[in-house]
XYZ file of C-alpha atoms in Angstrom:
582
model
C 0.000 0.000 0.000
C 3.009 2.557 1.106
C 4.530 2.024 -2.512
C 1.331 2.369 -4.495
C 1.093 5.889 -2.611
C 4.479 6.726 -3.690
C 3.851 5.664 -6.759
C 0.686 7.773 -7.135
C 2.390 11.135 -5.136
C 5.488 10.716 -7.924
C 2.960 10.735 -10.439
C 0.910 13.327 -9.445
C 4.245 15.801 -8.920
C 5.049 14.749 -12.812
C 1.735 16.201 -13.388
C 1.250 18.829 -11.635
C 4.749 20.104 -12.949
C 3.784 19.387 -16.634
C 1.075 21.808 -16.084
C 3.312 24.308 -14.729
C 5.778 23.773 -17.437
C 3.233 24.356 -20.033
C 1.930 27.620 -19.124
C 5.810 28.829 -19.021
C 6.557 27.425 -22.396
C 3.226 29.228 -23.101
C 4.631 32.673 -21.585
C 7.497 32.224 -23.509
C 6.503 32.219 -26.914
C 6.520 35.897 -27.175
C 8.874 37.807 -25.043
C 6.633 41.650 -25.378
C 3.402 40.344 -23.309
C 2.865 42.963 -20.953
C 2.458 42.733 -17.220
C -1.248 41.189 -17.148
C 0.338 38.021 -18.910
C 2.865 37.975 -15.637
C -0.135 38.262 -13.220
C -1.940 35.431 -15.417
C 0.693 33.254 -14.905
C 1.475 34.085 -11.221
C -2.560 34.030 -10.419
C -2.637 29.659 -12.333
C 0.499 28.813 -10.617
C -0.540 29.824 -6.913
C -4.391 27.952 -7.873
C -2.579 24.767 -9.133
C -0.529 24.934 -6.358
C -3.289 25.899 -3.760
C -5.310 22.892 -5.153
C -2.382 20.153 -4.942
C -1.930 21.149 -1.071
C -5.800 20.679 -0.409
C -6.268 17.259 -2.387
C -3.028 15.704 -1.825
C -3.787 16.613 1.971
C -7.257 14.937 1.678
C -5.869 12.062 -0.580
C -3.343 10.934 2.296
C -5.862 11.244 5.021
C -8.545 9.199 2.907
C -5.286 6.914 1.638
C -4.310 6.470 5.944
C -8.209 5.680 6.939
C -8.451 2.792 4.360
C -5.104 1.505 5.007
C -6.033 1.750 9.084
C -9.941 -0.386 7.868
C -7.766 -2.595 5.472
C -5.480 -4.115 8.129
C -7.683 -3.756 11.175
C -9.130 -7.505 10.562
C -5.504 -9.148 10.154
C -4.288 -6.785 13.396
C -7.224 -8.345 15.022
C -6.595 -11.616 13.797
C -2.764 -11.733 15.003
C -3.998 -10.516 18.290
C -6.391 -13.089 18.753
C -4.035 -15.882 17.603
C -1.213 -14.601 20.043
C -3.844 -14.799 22.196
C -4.794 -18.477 21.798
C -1.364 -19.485 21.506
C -0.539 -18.255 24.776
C -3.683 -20.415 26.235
C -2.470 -23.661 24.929
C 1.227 -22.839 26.318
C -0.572 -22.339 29.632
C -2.425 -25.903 29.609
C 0.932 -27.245 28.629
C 2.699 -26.106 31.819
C 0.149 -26.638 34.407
C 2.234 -29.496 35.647
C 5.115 -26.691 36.287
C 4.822 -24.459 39.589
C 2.771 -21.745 40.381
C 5.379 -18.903 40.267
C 6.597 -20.444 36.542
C 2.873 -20.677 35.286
C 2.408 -16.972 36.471
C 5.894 -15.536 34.627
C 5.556 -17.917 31.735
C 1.759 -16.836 31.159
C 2.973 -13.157 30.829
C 5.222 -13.896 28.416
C 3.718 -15.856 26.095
C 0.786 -13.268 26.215
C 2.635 -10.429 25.509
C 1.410 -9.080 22.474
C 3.085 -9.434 19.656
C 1.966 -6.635 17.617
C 2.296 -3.178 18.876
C 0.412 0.031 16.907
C 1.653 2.791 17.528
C -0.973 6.200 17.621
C 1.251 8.607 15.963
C 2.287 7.848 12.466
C 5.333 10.459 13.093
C 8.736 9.269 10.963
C 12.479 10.729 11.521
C 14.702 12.339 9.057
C 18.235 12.592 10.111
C 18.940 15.867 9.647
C 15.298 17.846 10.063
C 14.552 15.487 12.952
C 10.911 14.080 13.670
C 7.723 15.584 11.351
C 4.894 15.507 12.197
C 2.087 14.259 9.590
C -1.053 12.583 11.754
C -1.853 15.662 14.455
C -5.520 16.307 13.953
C -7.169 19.308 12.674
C -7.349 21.244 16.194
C -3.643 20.933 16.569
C -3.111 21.895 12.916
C -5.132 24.965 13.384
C -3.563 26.056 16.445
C -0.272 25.974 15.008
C -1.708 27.750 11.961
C -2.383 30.282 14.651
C -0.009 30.628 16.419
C 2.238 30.791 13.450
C 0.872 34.487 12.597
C 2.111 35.928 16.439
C 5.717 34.613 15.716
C 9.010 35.151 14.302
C 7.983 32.663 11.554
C 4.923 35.176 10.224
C 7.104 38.823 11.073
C 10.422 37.914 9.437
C 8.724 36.859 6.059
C 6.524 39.767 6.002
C 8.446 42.557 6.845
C 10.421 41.416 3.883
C 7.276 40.683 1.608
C 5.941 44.538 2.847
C 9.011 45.992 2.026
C 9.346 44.475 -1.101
C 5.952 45.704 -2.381
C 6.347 49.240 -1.172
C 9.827 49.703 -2.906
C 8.021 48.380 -5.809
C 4.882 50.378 -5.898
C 6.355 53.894 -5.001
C 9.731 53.585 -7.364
C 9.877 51.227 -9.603
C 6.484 51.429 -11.115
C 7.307 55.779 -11.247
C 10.708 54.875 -13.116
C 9.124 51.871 -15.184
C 6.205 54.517 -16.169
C 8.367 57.679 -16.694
C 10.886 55.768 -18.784
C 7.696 54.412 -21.418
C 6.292 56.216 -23.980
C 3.101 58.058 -22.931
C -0.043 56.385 -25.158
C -2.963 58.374 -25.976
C -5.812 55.960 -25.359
C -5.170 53.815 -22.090
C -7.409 51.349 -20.484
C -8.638 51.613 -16.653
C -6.160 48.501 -16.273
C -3.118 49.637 -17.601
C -3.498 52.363 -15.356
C -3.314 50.304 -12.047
C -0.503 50.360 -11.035
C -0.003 53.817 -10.670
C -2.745 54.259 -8.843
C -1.710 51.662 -6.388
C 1.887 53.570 -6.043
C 0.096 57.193 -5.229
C -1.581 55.648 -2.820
C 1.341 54.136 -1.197
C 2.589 57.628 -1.058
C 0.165 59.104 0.192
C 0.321 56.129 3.044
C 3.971 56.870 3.550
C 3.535 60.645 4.111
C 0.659 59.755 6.514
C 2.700 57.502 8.240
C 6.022 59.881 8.613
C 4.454 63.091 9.023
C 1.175 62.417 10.887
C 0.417 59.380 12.631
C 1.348 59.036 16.239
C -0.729 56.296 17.160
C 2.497 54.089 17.955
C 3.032 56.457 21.069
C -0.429 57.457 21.974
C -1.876 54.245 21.839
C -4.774 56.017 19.573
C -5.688 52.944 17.443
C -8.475 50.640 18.301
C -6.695 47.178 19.238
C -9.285 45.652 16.806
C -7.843 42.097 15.954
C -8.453 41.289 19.401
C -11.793 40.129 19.012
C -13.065 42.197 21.441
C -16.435 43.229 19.728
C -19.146 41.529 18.555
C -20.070 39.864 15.560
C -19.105 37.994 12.932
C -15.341 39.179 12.507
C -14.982 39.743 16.199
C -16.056 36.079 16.873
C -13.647 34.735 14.338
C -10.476 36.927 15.829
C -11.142 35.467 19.360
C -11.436 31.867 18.097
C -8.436 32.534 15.917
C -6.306 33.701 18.954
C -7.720 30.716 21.269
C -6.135 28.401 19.034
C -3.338 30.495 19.542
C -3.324 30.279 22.731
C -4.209 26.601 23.325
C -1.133 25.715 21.219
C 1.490 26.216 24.208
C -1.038 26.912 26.299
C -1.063 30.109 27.758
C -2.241 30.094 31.495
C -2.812 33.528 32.804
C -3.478 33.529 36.713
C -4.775 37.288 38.879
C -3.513 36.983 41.884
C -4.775 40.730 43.438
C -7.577 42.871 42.113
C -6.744 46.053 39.704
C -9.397 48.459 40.014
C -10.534 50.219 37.279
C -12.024 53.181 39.158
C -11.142 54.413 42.316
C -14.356 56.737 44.636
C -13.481 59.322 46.738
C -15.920 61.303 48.948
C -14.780 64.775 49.144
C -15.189 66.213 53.130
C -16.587 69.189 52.414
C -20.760 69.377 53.374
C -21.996 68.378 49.680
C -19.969 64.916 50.474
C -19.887 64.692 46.347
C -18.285 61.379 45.238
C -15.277 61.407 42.695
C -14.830 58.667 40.471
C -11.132 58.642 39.196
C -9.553 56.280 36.358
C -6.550 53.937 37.902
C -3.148 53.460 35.894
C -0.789 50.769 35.874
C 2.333 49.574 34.781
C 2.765 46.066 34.510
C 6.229 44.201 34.580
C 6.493 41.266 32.479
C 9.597 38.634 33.224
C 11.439 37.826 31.725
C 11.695 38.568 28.203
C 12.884 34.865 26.554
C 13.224 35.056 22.590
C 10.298 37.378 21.730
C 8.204 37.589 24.834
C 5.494 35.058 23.362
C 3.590 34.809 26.918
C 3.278 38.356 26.940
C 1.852 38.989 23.137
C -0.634 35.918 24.388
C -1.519 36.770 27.339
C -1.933 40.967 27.217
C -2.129 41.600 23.285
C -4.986 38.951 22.975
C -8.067 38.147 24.829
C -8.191 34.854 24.236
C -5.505 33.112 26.951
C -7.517 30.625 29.686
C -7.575 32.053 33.056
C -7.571 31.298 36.711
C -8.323 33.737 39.198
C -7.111 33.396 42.469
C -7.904 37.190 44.058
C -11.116 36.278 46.320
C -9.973 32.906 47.826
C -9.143 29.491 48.195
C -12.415 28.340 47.366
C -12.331 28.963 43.502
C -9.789 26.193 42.969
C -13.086 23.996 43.460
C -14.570 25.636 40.179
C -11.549 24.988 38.412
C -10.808 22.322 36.041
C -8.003 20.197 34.438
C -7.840 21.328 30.990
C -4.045 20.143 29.264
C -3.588 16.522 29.590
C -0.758 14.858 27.786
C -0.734 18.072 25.876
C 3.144 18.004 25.215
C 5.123 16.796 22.664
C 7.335 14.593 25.162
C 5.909 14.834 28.684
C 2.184 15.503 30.494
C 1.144 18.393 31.735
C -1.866 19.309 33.433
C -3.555 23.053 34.178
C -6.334 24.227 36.151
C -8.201 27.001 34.334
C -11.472 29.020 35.418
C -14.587 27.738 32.582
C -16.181 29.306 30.605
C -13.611 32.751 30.873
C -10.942 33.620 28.377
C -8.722 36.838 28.381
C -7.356 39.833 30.056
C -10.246 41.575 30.335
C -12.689 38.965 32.176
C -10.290 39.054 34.959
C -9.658 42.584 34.740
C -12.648 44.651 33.508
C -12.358 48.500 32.949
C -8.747 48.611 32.077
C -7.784 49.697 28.203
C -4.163 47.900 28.024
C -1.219 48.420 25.864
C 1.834 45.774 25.277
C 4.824 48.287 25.020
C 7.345 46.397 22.161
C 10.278 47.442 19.923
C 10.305 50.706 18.060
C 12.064 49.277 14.901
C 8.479 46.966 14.611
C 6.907 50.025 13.756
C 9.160 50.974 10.769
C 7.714 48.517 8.127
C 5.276 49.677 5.845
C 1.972 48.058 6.388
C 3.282 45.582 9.012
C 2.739 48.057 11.387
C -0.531 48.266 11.290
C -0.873 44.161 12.359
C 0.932 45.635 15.714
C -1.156 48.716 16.120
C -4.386 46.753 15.458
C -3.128 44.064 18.336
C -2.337 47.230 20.628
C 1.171 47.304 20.612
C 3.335 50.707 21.251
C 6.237 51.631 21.214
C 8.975 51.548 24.076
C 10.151 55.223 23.304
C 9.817 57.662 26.603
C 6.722 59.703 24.963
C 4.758 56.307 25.162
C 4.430 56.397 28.688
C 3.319 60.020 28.798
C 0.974 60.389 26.109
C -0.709 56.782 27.157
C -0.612 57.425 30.516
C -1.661 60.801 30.161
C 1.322 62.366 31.756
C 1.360 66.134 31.412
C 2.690 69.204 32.598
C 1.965 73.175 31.881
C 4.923 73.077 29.600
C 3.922 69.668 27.776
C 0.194 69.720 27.715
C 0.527 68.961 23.995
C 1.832 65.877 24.390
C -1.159 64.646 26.606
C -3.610 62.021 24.948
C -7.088 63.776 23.898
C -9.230 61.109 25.988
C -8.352 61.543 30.080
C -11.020 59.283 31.617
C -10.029 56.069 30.930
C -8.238 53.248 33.262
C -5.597 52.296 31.658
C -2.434 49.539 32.340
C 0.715 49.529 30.023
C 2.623 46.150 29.783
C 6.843 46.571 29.548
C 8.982 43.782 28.900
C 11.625 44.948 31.120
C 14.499 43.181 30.575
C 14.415 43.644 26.936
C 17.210 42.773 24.616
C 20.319 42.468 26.751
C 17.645 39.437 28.796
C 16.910 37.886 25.381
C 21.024 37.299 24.758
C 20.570 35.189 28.783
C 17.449 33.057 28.183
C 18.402 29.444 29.523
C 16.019 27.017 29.390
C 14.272 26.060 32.694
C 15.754 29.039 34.556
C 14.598 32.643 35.147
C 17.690 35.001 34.373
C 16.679 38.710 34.624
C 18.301 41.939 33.760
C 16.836 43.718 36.501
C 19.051 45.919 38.525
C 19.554 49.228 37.006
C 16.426 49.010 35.127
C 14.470 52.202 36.780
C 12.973 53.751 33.516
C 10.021 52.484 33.932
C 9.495 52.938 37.750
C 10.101 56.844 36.778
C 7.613 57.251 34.210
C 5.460 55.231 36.638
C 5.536 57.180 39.155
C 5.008 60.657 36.884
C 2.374 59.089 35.730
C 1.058 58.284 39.378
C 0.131 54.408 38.229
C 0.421 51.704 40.653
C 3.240 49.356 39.615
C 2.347 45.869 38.900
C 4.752 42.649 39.075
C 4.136 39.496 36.442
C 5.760 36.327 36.186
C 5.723 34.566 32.807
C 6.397 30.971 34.061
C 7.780 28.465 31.317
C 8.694 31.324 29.308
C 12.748 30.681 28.620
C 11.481 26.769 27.442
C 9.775 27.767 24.154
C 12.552 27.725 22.250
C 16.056 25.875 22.259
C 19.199 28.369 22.818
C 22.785 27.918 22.133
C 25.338 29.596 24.402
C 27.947 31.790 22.672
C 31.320 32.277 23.941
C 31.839 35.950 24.778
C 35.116 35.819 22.796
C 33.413 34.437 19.920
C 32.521 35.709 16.445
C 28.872 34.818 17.053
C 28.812 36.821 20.317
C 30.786 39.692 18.487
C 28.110 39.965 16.088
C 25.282 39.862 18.934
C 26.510 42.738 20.312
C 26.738 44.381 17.296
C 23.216 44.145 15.896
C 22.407 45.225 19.090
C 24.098 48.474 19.566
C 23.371 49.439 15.986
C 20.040 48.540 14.983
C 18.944 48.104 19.198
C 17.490 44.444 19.021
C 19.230 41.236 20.054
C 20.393 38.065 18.028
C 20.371 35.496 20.035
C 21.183 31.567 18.636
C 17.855 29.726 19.106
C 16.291 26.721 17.654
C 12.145 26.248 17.494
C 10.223 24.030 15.589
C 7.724 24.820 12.351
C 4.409 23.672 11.022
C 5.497 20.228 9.955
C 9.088 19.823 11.357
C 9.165 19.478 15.354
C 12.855 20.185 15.407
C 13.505 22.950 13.020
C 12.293 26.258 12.691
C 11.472 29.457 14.435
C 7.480 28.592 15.935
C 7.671 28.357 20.155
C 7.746 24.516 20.937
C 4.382 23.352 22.518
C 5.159 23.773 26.081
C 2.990 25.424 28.606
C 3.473 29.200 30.017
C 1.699 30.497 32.586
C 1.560 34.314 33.329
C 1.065 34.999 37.042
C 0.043 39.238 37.903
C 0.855 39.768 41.465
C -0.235 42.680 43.690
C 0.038 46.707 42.576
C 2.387 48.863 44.116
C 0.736 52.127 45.086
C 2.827 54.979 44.071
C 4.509 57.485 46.618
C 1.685 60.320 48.239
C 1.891 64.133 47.724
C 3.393 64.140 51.153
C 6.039 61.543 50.286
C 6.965 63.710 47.082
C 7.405 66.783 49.201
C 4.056 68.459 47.807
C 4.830 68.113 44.067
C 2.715 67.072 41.447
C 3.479 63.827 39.992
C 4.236 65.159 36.786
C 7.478 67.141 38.545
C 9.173 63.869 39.476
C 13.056 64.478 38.454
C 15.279 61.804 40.260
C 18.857 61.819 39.599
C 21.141 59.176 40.310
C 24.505 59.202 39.580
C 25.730 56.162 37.499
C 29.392 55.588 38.190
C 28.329 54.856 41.793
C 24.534 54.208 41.674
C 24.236 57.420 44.306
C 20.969 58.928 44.263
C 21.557 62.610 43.647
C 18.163 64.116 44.980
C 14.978 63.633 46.888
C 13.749 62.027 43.789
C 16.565 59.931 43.427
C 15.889 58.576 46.994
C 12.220 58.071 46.019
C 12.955 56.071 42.959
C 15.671 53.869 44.043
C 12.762 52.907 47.228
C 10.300 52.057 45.065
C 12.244 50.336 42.757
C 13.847 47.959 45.451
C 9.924 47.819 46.686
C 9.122 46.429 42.764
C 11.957 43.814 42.960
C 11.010 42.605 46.496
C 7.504 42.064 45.283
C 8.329 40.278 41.835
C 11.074 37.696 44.341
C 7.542 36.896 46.285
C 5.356 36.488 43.631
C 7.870 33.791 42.424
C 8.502 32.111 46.187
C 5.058 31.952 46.739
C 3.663 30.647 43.220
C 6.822 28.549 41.852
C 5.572 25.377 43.418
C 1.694 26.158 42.837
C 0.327 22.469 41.876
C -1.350 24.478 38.772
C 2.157 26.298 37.592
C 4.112 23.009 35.492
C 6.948 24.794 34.479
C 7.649 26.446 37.265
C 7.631 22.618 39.307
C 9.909 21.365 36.697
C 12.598 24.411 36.792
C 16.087 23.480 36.414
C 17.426 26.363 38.645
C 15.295 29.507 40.653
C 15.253 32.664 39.470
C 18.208 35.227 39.728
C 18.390 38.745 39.010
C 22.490 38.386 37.045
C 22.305 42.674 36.019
């Protein structure tokens, strides 16, 4: 049956490239068809090709059931013959003694036959690849393949390409052709296309600040209703199912705060809460993070109110893994960020150079991303003073939380699998704007994080490490050597491996009073701290270096007191605890 198939896929290649073959030598014949002949030709290939992937797929599942009913009677039939052959060895040895009947009955009935449930097959160099998952597992690693390095790298180059095409070569390829009198509606196209990608362009550099304001609607979510919005959170639950992504409240984060003023109307105020959340650590590309904060779609398990609601919990990922079980307790019936935390309009802070490809950005700024520059934090939060009211965001009434991967770039260059390694110390940036911003700072814990990918240590004298530190100090992103796995190969590629994370948000941090702050506003807050000796060089200075050693007390609790949780996996099966190196 196996050589039949390869017989019939060798055949249907031969095919399938004949046709392909013909419609070139068909494009060929004359050498002055014009572009449409190009997009003819481009348009059959990708539908012959689209068309081989869909019924060759089908063929070898329908090909794999028929060969499964085909040789289930003989299976069943060497089973059952086993079977009565170990019976008449039994009757044969009765005369023997009871511990040699008992050993000798177990062997002869061992089966002889063994079926395996995965049809998986090794190549030596790519490793195992995987052909019988079923359809759920195929479509969460469709998903999750669209929030990883394996969608971004491709199309930033594929955006890129088409805008340098579109707004100068089709100019050049137009200005250097004669002009005709009488042109059709399609030969006119592609212009049209290319002033519209400069008029995009110009929007983009000269007017759009939504990348530091946080003014675009986080759309792709899925967090309206109807029929796109019910596809997006679907989409992102696969997503989220393929590690899975666990994310666990362990404190409430009020939306709104009332105040009752003492004077005799006794009004009530109703203020909007901020917060800055710090996620740890920052792995290969922060996938718990984008999962858990950028989507709404990651299961939950709230632990705020008491004990009790580990009753209404229930074991979700069982033999989930690749290798090893796993099992995870998540709330039903609740999905996302915001049915643990209601109120709060978030944004994942991320790299500014995401935001410099054409078109690409938008996928970020539709998922609420920002950027990590200093303005983010004071236009988002809403951070003003009288000499920088302009930079203020237009809407001041909502409760908002800004995620930061702190440790950034210099972290990604440590990630070691089953260990926590955090570039923590001098990292007071975003305690500052915190604290101008007067938001409550918020510790989180991305569990299992640092065992999604595979990462190979570099000497420090070392070419490779060399070049690490020079991508990052020029273009201010990291390099790091890692290993993943793709759609079809388990051991090669750049998607996360399927092992769980689980993102624990520990208590806020209230910022410092008025009285604390000497009577300033929180806008005022200028610490200085000297960096040759790590001095604090004002008031301020004092302030920030307190509530900074406050943040990284809190995050070393959250991890003491959840890193043996019977619900947290990877953190049970860590290879070292966490430790803060810089």
């Amino acid at each position: 049956m196996s050589t039949s198939l390869n017989d019939f896929s060798l055949h249907f290649r031969e095919t399938l490239w004949k046709i392909v073959d013909s419609i070139r030598r068909e494009y060929s014949k004359d050498s002055d068809k014009d572009w449409k002949n190009t997009l003819i030709l481009l348009g059959t290939s990708s539908l012959a090709l689209l068309l081989a992937l869909a019924f060759g797929r089908q063929l070898f599942h329908s090909s794999s059931a028929y060969y499964a009913l085909l040789h289930r009677g003989e299976e069943q039939d060497i089973v059952q013959a086993t079977a009565a052959g170990a019976a008449a060895t039994k009757q044969e040895e009765q005369k023997s003694t009871a511990d040699q009947d008992v050993s000798a009955t177990e062997k002869k009935t061992k089966p002889t036959l063994v079926r395996r449930e995965s049809t998986d097959f090794q190549v030596p160099i790519v490793g195992f690849v995987s052909v019988s998952s079923t359809w759920e597992r195929r479509k969460q690693t469709f998903a999750m393949f669209t929030c990883s390095l394996a969608f971004v790298m491709p199309m930033t180059l594929f955006c890129w390409i088409i805008t340098i095409y579109l707004a100068v070569v089709v100019p050049l390829q137009q200005r250097s052709t004669e002009p005709k009198k009488n042109t059709s509606i399609i030969e006119n196209i592609p212009m049209v296309f290319s002033s519209l990608v400069w008029i995009y362009l110009v929007f983009v550099g000269a007017l759009d600040q939504a990348q530091t304001t946080g003014g675009r609607k986080p759309w792709m979510r899925g967090s309206y209703r109807g029929l796109t919005g019910n596809f997006l959170r679907q989409w992102w639950s696969w997503a989220c199912d393929f590690l899975p992504v666990i994310l666990v409240k362990t404190a409430e984060l009020q939306a709104f705060t009332t105040t009752v003023t003492n004077n005799k109307d006794g009004k009530a105020t109703v203020q909007p809460c901020k917060y800055v959340l710090g996620y740890h650590p920052h792995g290969i590309i922060a996938v718990g993070a984008f999962c858990a904060f950028s989507t709404d779609s990651a299961r939950v398990l709230d632990l705020s109110k008491s004990e009790s609601t580990m009753s209404d919990t229930q074991d979700y990922v069982n033999d989930h893994n690749d290798d090893t079980s796993t099992a995870s307790f998540c709330t039903p019936d609740r999905r996302g960020f915001s049915s643990l935390f209601p109120g709060l309009d978030r944004r994942v802070v991320t790299l500014p150079q995401n935001f410099w490809t054409p078109f690409l950005r938008e996928y970020f700024l539709s998922m609420g991303a920002v950027t990590s520059a200093k303005q983010t934090f004071r236009r988002y939060l809403q951070t003003y003073s009288k000499s920088t009211k302009d930079e203020a965001s237009s809407n001041r009434n909502d409760a908002r939380a800004l995620i930061v991967v702190v440790g950034g770039a210099a972290e990604s260059l440590m990630a070691e699998q089953g260990s926590i390694n955090l570039v923590l110390r001098n990292r007071r940036g975003f305690v500052r704007e915190a604290i101008m911003a007067g938001a409550h700072l918020v510790p989180v814990l991305g569990f299992g994080e640092t065992n999604l990918y595979q990462m190979f240590a570099t000497d420090e004298t070392s070419m490779a490490a060399k070049f690490q530190r020079f991508v990052k100090r020029t273009f201010g992103f990291a390099a790091p050597m890692f290993r993943g796995r793709s759609i079809f190969l388990k051991e090669v590629g750049v998607l996360p491996y399927r092992t769980p994370v689980v993102v624990v948000v520990g208590a806020p941090i209230a910022p410092p009073s008025r009285q604390e702050l000497h009577d300033k506003d929180y806008c005022d807050f200028s610490p200085k701290i000297d960096r040759s000796t790590d001095e604090a060089m004002n008031k301020d200075g004092a302030i920030l270096k307190e509530w900074h050693s406050r943040y990284v007390s809190s995050l070393e609790e959250l991890y003491h007191q959840h890193k043996d949780a019977h619900w947290n996996m990877p953190g049970k099966s860590r290879a070292k605890s966490m430790r803060i190196l810089r």
